[in-house]
Amino acid sequence: MPAKTYLITGASSGIGAQFARSYAARGCNLVLVARRLDRLEALAAELRERHGIEVLPFAADLGKRESVQELLIYLKLSGISPDGLVNNAGYSLAHTFAATTAQQQLDFIEVCVTTPTLLVRELLDHMLSQGYGRIINVSSMVAFSPGASGHTLYPAAKAYMLKFSRSLAAEVADKGINVTALCPGSTESEFQHSNGMDAVLKTNPARFVQTAEAVVEAAIRANEAGREVIVTGLFNKIAVAAMTLLPDGLITPLIRWGAKKYQLKE
Ligand SMILES: NC(=O)c1ccc[n+]([C@@H]2O[C@H](COP(=O)([O-])OP(=O)(O)OC[C@H]3O[C@@H](n4cnc5c(N)ncnc54)[C@H](OP(=O)(O)O)[C@@H]3O)[C@@H](O)[C@H]2O)c1
């Protein structure tokens, strides 16, 4: 059974909004977090109406530590103890390292690495005390890549989410807590648009792009089954197998050639 109350970050669009829909359909109550409150409120109203569940929309900039603290204090004062967490909020800096500022880089690390770690830390004790919890950390298939020019920090952040999830799973799997790193490939969402990469979307063949629903349903099934890692979609599974199994001297030039189309002109 899924957890009773899920906190989902980045629920205002794409994969996060789909997590909200999929858990709502399973009768779970939700705390939905992102910056765009109007989007969260509209989704909350829809899900309350359709499924008769409780949904709390909460506006927070997860790149700001004080905003995360406000969320945690609000939950405590409201007596809400999530027993499910989906660390989904994320984006990419679609440039080379030298073309982004230190502040942009630190903000990215805060949203994609530090805040997810902090949320797990803050919510884990309740899960441990009740002997039950569900955690999904949204990584990416690029967690397996050898890295390429452009999006410099993105594979590093996603590799962190993958390794963090696996180590945590090793510690809490026998305590009733399932931890899963979700590693999708190209997925229908606002990701490319948010990262200023609409042009790239046009060149991605549709057969390689999964729906958010397909990705999320695979993630929930994997998490409920206690799987530590789920790479969604056949093409992505083949690509990850190649990145993992082929010799570095072969796969690295291939990946770096392929990644050129995801690099913005500077
Ligand atoms: N789409 C893909 O092809 C793909 C592939 C692999 C992995 N992923 C991962 O999937 C996750 C979800 O992305 P998506 O594809 O669904 O993209 P998306 O449609 O752009 O959604 C990103 C979500 O993150 C939230 N977010 C971004 N910065 C935030 C901040 N500072 N504070 C709070 N919320 C923030 C956005 O909400 P607000 O703007 O309202 O704050 C939005 O809800 C990300 O971690 C991404 O790296 C995506």
Short mmCIF file of N, CA and C and ligand atoms in Angstrom, two decimals, residues 10-16 33-36 60-63 88-91 111 138-141 154 158 184-192 194, ligand 1:
data_model
loop_
_atom_site.label_atom_id
_atom_site.label_comp_id
_atom_site.label_asym_id
_atom_site.label_seq_id
_atom_site.Cartn_x
_atom_site.Cartn_y
_atom_site.Cartn_z
N GLY A 10 8.08 20.11 -6.45
CA GLY A 10 7.99 20.34 -7.90
C GLY A 10 6.68 19.81 -8.46
N ALA A 11 5.59 20.01 -7.70
CA ALA A 11 4.30 19.44 -8.09
C ALA A 11 3.50 20.37 -9.00
N SER A 12 4.07 21.51 -9.39
CA SER A 12 3.29 22.46 -10.20
C SER A 12 3.29 22.11 -11.68
N SER A 13 4.11 21.15 -12.09
CA SER A 13 4.09 20.76 -13.51
C SER A 13 4.75 19.39 -13.70
N GLY A 14 4.67 18.89 -14.93
CA GLY A 14 5.42 17.72 -15.36
C GLY A 14 5.30 16.48 -14.48
N ILE A 15 6.45 15.91 -14.16
CA ILE A 15 6.50 14.64 -13.43
C ILE A 15 5.92 14.79 -12.02
N GLY A 16 6.19 15.92 -11.37
CA GLY A 16 5.69 16.14 -10.00
C GLY A 16 4.17 16.21 -9.96
N VAL A 33 4.39 21.05 -3.17
CA VAL A 33 5.32 22.17 -2.98
C VAL A 33 5.93 22.59 -4.32
N ALA A 34 5.99 23.89 -4.53
CA ALA A 34 6.68 24.49 -5.69
C ALA A 34 6.58 26.00 -5.50
N ARG A 35 7.12 26.78 -6.43
CA ARG A 35 7.02 28.24 -6.31
C ARG A 35 5.68 28.75 -6.83
N ARG A 36 5.13 28.13 -7.89
CA ARG A 36 3.92 28.67 -8.53
C ARG A 36 2.67 28.20 -7.80
N ALA A 60 6.93 27.41 -1.99
CA ALA A 60 8.28 27.51 -1.41
C ALA A 60 9.30 27.51 -2.53
N ASP A 61 10.31 28.37 -2.38
CA ASP A 61 11.45 28.32 -3.28
C ASP A 61 12.48 27.40 -2.64
N LEU A 62 12.64 26.23 -3.20
CA LEU A 62 13.49 25.20 -2.57
C LEU A 62 14.97 25.49 -2.76
N GLY A 63 15.27 26.60 -3.43
CA GLY A 63 16.66 27.05 -3.52
C GLY A 63 17.01 27.97 -2.35
N ASN A 88 11.28 15.65 -6.14
CA ASN A 88 11.20 15.71 -7.60
C ASN A 88 11.66 17.04 -8.18
N ALA A 89 11.50 18.15 -7.45
CA ALA A 89 11.80 19.48 -8.01
C ALA A 89 13.21 19.50 -8.58
N GLY A 90 13.35 20.08 -9.76
CA GLY A 90 14.68 20.14 -10.35
C GLY A 90 14.66 20.84 -11.69
N TYR A 91 15.83 21.21 -12.14
CA TYR A 91 16.01 21.85 -13.44
C TYR A 91 17.46 21.66 -13.83
N VAL A 111 18.73 23.40 -4.82
CA VAL A 111 17.44 22.81 -5.21
C VAL A 111 17.58 21.31 -5.47
N VAL A 138 14.03 11.72 -7.39
CA VAL A 138 14.07 11.77 -8.85
C VAL A 138 15.49 12.10 -9.32
N SER A 139 16.09 11.10 -9.91
CA SER A 139 17.43 11.22 -10.49
C SER A 139 17.23 11.34 -11.99
N SER A 140 18.03 10.66 -12.78
CA SER A 140 17.90 10.71 -14.25
C SER A 140 18.80 9.63 -14.82
N MET A 141 18.53 9.23 -16.07
CA MET A 141 19.44 8.27 -16.69
C MET A 141 20.83 8.88 -16.88
N TYR A 154 24.52 18.92 -13.91
CA TYR A 154 23.31 18.09 -13.89
C TYR A 154 23.59 16.60 -13.66
N LYS A 158 22.48 14.41 -10.34
CA LYS A 158 21.64 13.22 -10.48
C LYS A 158 22.37 11.95 -10.01
N PRO A 184 14.57 8.57 -15.14
CA PRO A 184 13.92 8.63 -16.45
C PRO A 184 14.88 9.17 -17.51
N GLY A 185 14.50 8.98 -18.76
CA GLY A 185 15.12 9.70 -19.87
C GLY A 185 14.18 10.82 -20.25
N SER A 186 14.19 11.20 -21.53
CA SER A 186 13.32 12.31 -21.97
C SER A 186 11.87 12.03 -21.65
N THR A 187 11.22 12.97 -20.96
CA THR A 187 9.86 12.79 -20.49
C THR A 187 9.05 14.05 -20.81
N GLU A 188 7.81 13.87 -21.22
CA GLU A 188 6.95 15.04 -21.51
C GLU A 188 6.74 15.85 -20.24
N SER A 189 7.16 17.10 -20.26
CA SER A 189 7.01 18.00 -19.11
C SER A 189 7.41 19.40 -19.58
N GLU A 190 7.60 20.31 -18.63
CA GLU A 190 8.04 21.66 -19.00
C GLU A 190 9.56 21.81 -18.84
N PHE A 191 10.24 20.67 -18.64
CA PHE A 191 11.68 20.68 -18.33
C PHE A 191 12.50 21.44 -19.37
N GLN A 192 12.32 21.09 -20.65
CA GLN A 192 13.13 21.73 -21.70
C GLN A 192 12.84 23.22 -21.75
N SER A 194 11.63 25.14 -19.26
CA SER A 194 12.17 25.80 -18.05
C SER A 194 13.67 26.04 -18.19
N1 LIG B 1 11.61 15.78 -18.26
C1 LIG B 1 12.69 15.05 -18.45
O1 LIG B 1 13.05 14.73 -19.59
C2 LIG B 1 13.47 14.54 -17.24
C3 LIG B 1 14.35 13.47 -17.42
C4 LIG B 1 15.06 13.01 -16.33
C5 LIG B 1 14.87 13.57 -15.08
N2 LIG B 1 14.01 14.62 -14.93
C6 LIG B 1 13.85 15.20 -13.59
O2 LIG B 1 12.48 15.19 -13.25
C7 LIG B 1 12.23 16.18 -12.26
C8 LIG B 1 10.96 16.94 -12.64
O3 LIG B 1 11.19 17.65 -13.84
P1 LIG B 1 10.09 17.80 -14.98
O4 LIG B 1 10.60 17.10 -16.16
O5 LIG B 1 8.74 17.47 -14.47
O6 LIG B 1 10.24 19.38 -15.29
P2 LIG B 1 9.23 20.59 -15.06
O7 LIG B 1 7.93 20.33 -15.73
O8 LIG B 1 10.02 21.80 -15.46
O9 LIG B 1 8.99 20.59 -13.49
C9 LIG B 1 9.97 21.02 -12.59
C10 LIG B 1 9.32 21.27 -11.24
O10 LIG B 1 10.35 21.69 -10.32
C11 LIG B 1 9.89 22.84 -9.64
N3 LIG B 1 11.01 23.69 -9.26
C12 LIG B 1 12.07 24.10 -10.01
N4 LIG B 1 12.83 24.95 -9.31
C13 LIG B 1 12.25 25.08 -8.08
C14 LIG B 1 12.55 25.83 -6.91
N5 LIG B 1 13.61 26.67 -6.85
N6 LIG B 1 11.74 25.73 -5.84
C15 LIG B 1 10.64 24.94 -5.88
N7 LIG B 1 10.30 24.19 -6.95
C16 LIG B 1 11.10 24.27 -8.04
C17 LIG B 1 8.98 23.56 -10.65
O11 LIG B 1 8.01 24.37 -9.95
P3 LIG B 1 7.97 25.97 -9.93
O12 LIG B 1 8.59 26.48 -11.20
O13 LIG B 1 6.51 26.28 -9.80
O14 LIG B 1 8.73 26.34 -8.70
C18 LIG B 1 8.28 22.37 -11.29
O15 LIG B 1 7.16 21.99 -10.53
C19 LIG B 1 13.49 17.04 -12.19
O16 LIG B 1 14.24 16.68 -11.05
C20 LIG B 1 14.25 16.66 -13.45
O17 LIG B 1 15.64 16.82 -13.30
C21 LIG B 1 13.30 15.12 -15.98
#
